[in-house]
Coordinates of N, CA and C in Angstrom, one line a residue:
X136 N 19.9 19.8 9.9 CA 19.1 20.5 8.9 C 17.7 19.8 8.8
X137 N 16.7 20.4 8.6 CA 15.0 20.0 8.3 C 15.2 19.7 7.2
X138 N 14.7 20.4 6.3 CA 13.8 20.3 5.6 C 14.6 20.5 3.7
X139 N 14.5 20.1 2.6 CA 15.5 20.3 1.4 C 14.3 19.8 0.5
X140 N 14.0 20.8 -0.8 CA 13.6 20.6 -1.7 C 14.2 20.1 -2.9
X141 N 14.0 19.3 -3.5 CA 14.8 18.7 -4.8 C 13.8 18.6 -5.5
X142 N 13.7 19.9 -7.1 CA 12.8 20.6 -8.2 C 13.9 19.3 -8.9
X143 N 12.7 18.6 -9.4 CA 13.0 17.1 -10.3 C 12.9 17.3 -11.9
X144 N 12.1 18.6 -12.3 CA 11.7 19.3 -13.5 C 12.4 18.7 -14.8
X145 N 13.6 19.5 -14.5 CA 14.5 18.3 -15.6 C 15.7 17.3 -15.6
X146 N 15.1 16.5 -14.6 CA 16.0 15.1 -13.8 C 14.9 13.8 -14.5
X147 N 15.7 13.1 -14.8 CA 15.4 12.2 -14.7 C 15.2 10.9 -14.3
X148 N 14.7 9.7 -14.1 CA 14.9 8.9 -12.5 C 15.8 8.7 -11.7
X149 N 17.1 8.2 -12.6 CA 18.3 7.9 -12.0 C 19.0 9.3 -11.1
X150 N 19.2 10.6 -12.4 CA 19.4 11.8 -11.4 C 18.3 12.3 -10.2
X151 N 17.4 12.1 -10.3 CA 16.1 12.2 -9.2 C 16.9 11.2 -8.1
X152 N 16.8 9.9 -8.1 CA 17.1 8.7 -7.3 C 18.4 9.2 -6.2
X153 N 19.3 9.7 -7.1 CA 20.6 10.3 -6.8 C 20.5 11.2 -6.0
X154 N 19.9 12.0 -6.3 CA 20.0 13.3 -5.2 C 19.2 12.9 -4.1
X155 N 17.6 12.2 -4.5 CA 17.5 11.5 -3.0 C 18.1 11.1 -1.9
X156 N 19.1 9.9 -2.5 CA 20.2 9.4 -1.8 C 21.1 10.1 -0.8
X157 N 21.4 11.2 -1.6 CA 22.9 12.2 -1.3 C 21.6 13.0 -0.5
X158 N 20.7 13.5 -0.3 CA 20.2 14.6 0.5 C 20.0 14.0 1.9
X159 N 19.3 12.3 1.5 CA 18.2 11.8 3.0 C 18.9 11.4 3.8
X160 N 20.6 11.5 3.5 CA 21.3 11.5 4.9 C 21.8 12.9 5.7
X161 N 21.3 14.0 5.1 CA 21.7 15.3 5.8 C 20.3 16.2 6.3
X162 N 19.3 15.4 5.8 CA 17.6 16.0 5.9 C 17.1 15.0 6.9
X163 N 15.6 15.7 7.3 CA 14.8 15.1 8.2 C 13.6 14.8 7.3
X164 N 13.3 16.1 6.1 CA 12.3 15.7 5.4 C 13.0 16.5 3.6
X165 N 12.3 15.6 2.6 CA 12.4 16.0 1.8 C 11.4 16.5 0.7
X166 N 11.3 17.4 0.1 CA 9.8 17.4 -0.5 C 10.6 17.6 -2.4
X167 N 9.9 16.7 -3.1 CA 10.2 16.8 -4.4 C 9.2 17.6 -5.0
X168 N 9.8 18.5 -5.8 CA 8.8 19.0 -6.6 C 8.9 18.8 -8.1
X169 N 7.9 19.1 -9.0 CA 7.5 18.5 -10.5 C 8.3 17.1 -10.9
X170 N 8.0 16.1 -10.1 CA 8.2 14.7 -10.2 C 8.1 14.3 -11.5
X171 N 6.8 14.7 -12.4 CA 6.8 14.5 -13.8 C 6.8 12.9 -13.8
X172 N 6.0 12.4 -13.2 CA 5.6 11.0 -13.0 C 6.9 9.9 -13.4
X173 N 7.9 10.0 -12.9 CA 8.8 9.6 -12.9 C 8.7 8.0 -12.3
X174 N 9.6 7.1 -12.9 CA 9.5 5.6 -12.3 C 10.3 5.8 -11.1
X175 N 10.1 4.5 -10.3 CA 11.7 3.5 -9.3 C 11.6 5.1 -8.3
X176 N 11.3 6.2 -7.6 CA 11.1 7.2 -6.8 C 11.3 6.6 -5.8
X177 N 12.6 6.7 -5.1 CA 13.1 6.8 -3.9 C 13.3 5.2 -3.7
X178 N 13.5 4.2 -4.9 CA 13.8 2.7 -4.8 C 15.4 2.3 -3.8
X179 N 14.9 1.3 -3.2 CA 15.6 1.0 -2.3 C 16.3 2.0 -1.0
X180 N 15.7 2.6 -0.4 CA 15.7 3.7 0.2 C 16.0 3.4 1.7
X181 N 17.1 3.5 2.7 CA 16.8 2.6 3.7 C 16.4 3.9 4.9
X182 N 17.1 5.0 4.9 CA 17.2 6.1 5.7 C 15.5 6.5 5.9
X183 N 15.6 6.7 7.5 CA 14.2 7.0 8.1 C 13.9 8.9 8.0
X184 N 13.3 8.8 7.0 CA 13.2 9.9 6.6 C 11.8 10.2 5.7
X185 N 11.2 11.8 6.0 CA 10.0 11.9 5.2 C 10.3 12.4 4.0
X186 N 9.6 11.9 3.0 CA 9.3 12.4 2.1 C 8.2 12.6 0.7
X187 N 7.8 14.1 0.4 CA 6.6 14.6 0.2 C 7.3 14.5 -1.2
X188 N 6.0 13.5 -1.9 CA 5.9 13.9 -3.3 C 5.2 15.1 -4.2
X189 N 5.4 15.8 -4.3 CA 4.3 16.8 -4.8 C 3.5 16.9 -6.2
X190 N 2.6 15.7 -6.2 CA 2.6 15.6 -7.7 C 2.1 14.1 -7.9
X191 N 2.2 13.3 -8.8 CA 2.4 12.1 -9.2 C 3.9 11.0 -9.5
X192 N 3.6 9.7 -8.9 CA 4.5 9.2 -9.2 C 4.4 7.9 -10.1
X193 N 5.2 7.2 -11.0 CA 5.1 6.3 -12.1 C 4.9 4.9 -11.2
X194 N 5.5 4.3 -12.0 CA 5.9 2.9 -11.4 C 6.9 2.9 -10.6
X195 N 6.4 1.6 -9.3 CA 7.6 1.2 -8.2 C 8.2 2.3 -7.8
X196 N 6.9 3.3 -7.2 CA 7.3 4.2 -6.3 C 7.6 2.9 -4.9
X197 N 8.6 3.8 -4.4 CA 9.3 3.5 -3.0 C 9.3 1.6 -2.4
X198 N 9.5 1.1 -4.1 CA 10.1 -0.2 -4.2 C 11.2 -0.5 -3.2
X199 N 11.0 -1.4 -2.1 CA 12.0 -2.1 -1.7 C 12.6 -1.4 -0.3
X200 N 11.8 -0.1 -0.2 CA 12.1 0.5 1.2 C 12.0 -0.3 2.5
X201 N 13.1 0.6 3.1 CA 13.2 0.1 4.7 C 13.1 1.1 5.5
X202 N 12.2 2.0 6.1 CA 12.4 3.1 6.9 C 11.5 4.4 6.2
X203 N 11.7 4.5 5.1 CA 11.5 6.0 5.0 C 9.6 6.2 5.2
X204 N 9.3 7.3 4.9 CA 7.7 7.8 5.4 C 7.5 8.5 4.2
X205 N 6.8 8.2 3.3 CA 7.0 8.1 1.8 C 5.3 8.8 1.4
X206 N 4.8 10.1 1.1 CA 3.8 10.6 0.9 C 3.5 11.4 -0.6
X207 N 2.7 10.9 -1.1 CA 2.2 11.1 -2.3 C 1.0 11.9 -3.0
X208 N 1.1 13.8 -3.1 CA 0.0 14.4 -2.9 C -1.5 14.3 -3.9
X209 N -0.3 13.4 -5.5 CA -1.7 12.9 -6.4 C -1.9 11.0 -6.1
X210 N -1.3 10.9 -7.9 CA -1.3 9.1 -8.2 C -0.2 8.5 -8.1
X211 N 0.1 7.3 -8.1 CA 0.9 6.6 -8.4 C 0.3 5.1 -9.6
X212 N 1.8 5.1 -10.0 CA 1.6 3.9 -11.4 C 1.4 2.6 -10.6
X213 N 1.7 1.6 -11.4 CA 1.8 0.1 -11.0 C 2.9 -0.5 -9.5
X214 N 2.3 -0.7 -8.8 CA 3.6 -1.6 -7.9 C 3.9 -0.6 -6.7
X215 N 3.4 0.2 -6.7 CA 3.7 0.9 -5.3 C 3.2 0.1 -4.2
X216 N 4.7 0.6 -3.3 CA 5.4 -0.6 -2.5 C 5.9 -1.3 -2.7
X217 N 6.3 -1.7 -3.6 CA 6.7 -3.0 -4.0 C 7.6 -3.6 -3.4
X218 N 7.7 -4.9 -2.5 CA 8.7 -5.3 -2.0 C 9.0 -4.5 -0.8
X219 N 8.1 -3.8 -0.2 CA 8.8 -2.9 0.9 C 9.0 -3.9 2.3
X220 N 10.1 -3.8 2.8 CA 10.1 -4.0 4.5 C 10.0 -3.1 5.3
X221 N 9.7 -2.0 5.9 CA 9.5 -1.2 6.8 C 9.5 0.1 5.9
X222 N 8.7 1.1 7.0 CA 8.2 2.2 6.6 C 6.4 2.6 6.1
X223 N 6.5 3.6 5.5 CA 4.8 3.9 5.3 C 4.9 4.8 3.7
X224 N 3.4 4.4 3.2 CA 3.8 4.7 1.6 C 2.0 5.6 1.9
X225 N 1.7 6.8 1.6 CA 0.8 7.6 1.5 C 0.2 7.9 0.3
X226 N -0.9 7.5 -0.1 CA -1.1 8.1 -1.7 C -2.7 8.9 -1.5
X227 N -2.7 9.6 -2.2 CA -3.4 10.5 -2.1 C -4.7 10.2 -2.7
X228 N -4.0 9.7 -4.0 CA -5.2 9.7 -5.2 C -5.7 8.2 -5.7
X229 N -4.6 7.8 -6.6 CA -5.3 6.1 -7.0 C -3.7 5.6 -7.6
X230 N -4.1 4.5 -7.5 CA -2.7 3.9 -7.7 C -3.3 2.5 -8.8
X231 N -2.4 2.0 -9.8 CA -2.4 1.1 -10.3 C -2.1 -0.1 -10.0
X232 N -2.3 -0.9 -11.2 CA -2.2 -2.8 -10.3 C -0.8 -3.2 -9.7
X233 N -1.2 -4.0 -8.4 CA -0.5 -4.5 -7.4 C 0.0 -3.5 -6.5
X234 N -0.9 -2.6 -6.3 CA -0.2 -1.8 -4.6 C 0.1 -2.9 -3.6
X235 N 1.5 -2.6 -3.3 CA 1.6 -3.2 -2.1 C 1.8 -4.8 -2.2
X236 N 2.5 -4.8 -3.8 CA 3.3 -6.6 -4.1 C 4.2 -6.7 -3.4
X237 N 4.0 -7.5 -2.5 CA 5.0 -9.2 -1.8 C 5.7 -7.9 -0.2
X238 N 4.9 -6.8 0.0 CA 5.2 -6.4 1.1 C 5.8 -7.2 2.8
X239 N 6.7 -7.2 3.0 CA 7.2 -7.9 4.3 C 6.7 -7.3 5.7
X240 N 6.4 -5.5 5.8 CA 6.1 -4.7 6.4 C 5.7 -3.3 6.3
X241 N 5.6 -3.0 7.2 CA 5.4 -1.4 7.0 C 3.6 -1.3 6.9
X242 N 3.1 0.4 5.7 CA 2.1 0.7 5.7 C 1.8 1.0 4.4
X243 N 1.1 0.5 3.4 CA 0.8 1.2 2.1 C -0.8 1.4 2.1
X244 N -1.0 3.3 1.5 CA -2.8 3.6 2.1 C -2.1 4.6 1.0
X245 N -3.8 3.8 0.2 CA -3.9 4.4 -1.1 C -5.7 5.0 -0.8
X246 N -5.6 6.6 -0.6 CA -7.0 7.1 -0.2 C -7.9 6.5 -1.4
X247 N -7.7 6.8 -2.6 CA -8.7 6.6 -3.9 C -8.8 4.5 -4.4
X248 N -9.1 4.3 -5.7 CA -8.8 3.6 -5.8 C -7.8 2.8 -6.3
X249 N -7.9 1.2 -6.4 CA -6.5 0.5 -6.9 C -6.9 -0.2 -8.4
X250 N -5.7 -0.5 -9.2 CA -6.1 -1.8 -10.1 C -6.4 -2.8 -9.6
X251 N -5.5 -4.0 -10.7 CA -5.9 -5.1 -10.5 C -4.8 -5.6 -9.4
X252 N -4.6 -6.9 -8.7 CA -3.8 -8.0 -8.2 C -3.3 -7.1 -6.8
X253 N -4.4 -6.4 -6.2 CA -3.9 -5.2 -4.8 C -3.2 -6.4 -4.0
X254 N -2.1 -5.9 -2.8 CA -1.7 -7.0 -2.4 C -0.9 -8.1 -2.6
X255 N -1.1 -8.7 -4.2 CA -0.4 -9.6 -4.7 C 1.0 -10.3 -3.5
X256 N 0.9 -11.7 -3.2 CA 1.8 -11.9 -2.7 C 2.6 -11.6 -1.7
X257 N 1.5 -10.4 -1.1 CA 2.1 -10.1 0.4 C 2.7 -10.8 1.6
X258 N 3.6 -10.9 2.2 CA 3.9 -11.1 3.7 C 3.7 -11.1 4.7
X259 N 3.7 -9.5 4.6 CA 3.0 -9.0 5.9 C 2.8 -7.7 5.8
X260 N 2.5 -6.8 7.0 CA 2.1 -5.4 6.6 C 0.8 -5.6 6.8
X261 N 0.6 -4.4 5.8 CA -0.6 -3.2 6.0 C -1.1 -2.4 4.7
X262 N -1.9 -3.4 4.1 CA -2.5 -2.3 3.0 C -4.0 -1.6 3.1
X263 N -3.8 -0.7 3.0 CA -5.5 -0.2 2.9 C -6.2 0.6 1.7
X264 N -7.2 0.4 1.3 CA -7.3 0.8 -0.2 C -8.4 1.7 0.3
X265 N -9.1 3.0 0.0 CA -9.9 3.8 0.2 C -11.1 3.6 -0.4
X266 N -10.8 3.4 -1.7 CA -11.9 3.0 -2.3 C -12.0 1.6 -3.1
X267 N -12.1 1.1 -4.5 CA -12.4 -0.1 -5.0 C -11.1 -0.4 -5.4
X268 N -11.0 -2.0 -5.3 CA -10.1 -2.6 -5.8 C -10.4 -3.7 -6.6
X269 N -9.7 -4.1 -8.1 CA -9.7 -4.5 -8.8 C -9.5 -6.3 -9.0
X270 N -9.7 -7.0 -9.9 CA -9.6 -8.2 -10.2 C -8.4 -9.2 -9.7
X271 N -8.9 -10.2 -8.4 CA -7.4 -10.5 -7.7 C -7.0 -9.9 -6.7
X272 N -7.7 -9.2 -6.1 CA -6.9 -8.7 -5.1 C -6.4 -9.8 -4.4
X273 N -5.1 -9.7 -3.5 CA -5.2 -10.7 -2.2 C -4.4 -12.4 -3.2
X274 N -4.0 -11.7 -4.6 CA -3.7 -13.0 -5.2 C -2.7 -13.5 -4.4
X275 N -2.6 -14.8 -4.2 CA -1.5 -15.9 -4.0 C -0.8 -15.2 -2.2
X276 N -1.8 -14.1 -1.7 CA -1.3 -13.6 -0.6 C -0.8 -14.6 0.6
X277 N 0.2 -14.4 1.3 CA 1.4 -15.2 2.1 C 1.0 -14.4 3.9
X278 N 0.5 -13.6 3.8 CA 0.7 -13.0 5.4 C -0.2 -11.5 5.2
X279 N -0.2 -10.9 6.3 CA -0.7 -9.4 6.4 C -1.4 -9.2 6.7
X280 N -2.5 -7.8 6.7 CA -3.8 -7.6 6.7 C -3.9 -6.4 5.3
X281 N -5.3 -6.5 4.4 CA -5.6 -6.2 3.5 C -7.1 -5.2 3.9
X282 N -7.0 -4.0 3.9 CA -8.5 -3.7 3.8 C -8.9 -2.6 2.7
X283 N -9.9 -3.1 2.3 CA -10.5 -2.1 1.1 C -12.0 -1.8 1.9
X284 N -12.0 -0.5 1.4 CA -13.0 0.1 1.9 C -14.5 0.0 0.8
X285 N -14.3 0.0 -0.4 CA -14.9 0.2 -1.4 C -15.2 -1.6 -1.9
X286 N -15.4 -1.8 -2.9 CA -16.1 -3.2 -3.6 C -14.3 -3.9 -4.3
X287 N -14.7 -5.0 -4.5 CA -13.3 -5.9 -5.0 C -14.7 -6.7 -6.4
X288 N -14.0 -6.7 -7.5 CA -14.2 -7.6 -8.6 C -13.7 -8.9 -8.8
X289 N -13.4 -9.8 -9.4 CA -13.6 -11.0 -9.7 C -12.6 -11.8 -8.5
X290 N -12.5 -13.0 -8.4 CA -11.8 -13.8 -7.8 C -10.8 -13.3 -6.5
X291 N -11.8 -12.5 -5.9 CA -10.7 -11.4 -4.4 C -10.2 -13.2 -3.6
X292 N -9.3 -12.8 -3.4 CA -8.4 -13.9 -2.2 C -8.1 -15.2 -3.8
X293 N -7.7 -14.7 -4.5 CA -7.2 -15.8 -5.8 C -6.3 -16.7 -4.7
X294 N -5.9 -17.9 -4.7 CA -4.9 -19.1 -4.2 C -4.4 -18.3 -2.6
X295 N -5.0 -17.9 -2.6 CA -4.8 -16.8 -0.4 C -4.1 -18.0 0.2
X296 N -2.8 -17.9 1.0 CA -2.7 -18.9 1.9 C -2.4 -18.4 3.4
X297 N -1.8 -17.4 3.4 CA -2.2 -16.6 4.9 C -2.5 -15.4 5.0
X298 N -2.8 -14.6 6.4 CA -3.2 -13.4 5.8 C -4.8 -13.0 5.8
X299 N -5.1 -12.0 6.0 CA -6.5 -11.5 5.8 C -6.9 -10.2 5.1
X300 N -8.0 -10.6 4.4 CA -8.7 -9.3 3.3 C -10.2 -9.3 4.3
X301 N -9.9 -7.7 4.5 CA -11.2 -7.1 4.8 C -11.9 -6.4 3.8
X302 N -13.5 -6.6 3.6 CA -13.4 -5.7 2.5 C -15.4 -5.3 3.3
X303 N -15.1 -3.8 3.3 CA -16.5 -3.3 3.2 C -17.8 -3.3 2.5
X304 N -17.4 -3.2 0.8 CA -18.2 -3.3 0.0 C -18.7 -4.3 -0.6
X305 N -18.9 -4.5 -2.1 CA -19.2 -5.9 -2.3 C -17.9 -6.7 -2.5
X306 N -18.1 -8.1 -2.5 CA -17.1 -9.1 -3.5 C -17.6 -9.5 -4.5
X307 N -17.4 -9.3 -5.5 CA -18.3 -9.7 -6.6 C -17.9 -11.4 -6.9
X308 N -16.4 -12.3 -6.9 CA -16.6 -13.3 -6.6 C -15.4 -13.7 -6.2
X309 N -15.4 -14.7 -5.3 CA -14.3 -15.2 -4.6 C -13.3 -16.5 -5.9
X310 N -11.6 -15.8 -5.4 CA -11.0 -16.9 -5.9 C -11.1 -18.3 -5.3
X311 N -10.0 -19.3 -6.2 CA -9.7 -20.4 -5.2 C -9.2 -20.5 -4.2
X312 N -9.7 -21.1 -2.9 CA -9.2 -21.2 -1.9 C -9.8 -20.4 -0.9
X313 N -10.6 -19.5 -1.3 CA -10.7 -18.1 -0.4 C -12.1 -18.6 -0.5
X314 N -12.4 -18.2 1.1 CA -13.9 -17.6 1.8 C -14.4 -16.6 2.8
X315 N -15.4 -16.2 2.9 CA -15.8 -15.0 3.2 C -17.1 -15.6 5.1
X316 N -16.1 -14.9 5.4 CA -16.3 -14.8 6.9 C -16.5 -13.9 7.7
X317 N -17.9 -13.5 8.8 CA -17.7 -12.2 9.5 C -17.0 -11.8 10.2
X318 N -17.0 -10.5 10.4 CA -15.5 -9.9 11.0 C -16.1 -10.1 12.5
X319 N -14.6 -11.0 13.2 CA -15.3 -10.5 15.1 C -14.9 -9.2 15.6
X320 N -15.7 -8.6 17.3 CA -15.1 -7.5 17.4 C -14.3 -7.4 17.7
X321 N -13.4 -8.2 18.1 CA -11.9 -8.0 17.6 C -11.0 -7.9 16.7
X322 N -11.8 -7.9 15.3 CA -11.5 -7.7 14.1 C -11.6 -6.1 13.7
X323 N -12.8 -5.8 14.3 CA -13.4 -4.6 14.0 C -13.2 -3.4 14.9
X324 N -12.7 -3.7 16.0 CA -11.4 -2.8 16.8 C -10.3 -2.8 16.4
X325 N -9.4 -3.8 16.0 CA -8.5 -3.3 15.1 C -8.8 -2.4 13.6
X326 N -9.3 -2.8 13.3 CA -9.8 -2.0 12.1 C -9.6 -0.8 12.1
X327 N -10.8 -0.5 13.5 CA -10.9 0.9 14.2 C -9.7 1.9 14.1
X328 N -8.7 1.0 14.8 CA -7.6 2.1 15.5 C -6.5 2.2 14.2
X329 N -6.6 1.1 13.6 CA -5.4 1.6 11.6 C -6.1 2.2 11.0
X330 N -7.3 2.7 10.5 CA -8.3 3.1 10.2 C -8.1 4.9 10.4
X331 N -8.4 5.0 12.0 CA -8.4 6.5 12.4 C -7.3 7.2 12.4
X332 N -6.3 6.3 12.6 CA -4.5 6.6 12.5 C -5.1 6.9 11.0
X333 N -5.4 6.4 10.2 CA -5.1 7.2 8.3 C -6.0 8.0 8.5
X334 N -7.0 8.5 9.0 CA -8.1 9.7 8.2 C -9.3 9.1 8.1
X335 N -9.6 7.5 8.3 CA -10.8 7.2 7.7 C -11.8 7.3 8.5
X336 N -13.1 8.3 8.6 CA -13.8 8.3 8.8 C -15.2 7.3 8.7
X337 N -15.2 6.7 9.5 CA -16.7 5.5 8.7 C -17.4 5.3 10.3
X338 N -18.3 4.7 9.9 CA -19.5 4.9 11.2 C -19.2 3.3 11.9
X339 N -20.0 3.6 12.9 CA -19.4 2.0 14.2 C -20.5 0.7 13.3
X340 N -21.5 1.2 12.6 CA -22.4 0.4 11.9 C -21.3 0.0 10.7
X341 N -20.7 0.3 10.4 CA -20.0 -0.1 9.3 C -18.6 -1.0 9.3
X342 N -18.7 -0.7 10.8 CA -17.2 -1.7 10.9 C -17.8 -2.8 11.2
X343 N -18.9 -3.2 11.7 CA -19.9 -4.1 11.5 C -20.0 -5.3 10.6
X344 N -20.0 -4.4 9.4 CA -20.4 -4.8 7.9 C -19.0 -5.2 7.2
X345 N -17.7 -5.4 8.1 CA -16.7 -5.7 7.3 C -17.2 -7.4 6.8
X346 N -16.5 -7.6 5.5 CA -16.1 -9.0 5.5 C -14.7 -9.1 5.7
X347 N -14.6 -10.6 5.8 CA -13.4 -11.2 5.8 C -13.0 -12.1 5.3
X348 N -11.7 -11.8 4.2 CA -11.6 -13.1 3.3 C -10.6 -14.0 3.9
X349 N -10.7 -15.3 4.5 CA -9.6 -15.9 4.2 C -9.1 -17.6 3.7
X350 N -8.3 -17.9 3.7 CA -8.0 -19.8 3.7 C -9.0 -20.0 3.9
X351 N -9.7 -21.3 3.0 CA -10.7 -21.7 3.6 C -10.6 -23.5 3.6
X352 N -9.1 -23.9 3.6 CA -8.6 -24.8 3.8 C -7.7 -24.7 4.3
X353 N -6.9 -25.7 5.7 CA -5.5 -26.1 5.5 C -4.5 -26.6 4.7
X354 N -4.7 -27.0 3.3 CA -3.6 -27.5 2.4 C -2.8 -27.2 2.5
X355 N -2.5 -25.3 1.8 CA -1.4 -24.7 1.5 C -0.8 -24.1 2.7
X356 N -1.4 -24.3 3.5 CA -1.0 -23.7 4.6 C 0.9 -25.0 5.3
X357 N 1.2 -25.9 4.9 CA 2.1 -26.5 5.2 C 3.1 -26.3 4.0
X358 N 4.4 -26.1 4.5 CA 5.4 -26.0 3.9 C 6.3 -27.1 3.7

């Protein structure tokens, strides 16, 4: 079987969560409809499987996933991603603070903007912000790559110890630990090809213009 719609109208997370469960082993995709910004959406989710949010989702959308392809046609709350190891997280619209906390893998691409602490604590992966990101991005980050298309506010790359923040726009100011370096073209070829894989259109002048935040010591870098 393709395809199974699950109308969430008058469900609430746990029965939402549930019927996820019970469907995304007999489906290939599933599309929810009137989500009603519901928390924890599709949390701990391991099954490789699509699924279209139609709407908005709360907090710790597709927390902790392993596999699934997770698409979101407005916003999301705080923490999307959260914890994810494999898979890809789609947002359409804007997401709140910490997209994409303490990620091990996968893809989290938030077209609009983010709050504060984007990245927080990452591993590894793939975040990409569309437009501005908030105070902290890149805090205490451990691994990955980070790119924001749009401007970062106070202290971007807060205590950074692996890992890289690309950011187009401005920095308004660097945390501890963190400095800002130009991107090589081998920075900006990658860029390129995660970039066109999402939709983003931007000119060859502008991959140019990335920066790059990272360590700007070895201290923390030993364990």
């Amino acid at each position: 079987m393709q395809e199974y719609i699950i109308d969430a109208k008058n469900m609430n997370e746990k029965e939402l969560n549930r019927s996820i469960k019970e469907h995304a082993i007999k489906y290939k995709k599933l599309i929810i409809k009137n989500p009603q910004s519901n928390h924890n959406i599709a949390a701990g989710l391991t099954d490789e499987i699509e699924i279209e949010i139609d709407g908005s989702a709360g907090y710790f959308v597709g927390t902790m996933i392993d596999g699934p392809k997770i698409h979101i046609k407005r916003n999301a709350g705080w923490f999307a991603g959260d914890n994810m190891t494999d898979g890809e997280l789609i947002i359409e619209g804007t997401a709140g603070d910490g997209a994409g906390q303490g990620i091990y893998g996968g893809t989290v691409v938030v077209k609009g903007d983010t709050g504060s602490r984007t990245g927080e604590i990452m591993k590894g992966g793939t975040v990409i912000i569309g437009g501005n990101s908030g105070f902290m991005t890149g805090l205490l980050m451990m691994g990955g790559r980070l790119i924001i298309l749009g401007d970062v506010t106070d202290d971007a790359g807060e205590s950074i110890m692996r890992g890289t923040i690309y950011v187009l726009g401005e920095v308004k100011s660097l945390g501890k630990n963190a400095q800002i370096e130009q991107s090589t073209l081998e920075d900006q070829k990658e860029l390129k090809n995660i970039l066109k894989k999402y939709g983003f259109e931007i000119t060859d002048v502008d991959y140019t213009n990335f920066k790059k935040i990272t360590n700007k010591s070895n201290k923390n870098l030993m364990w």
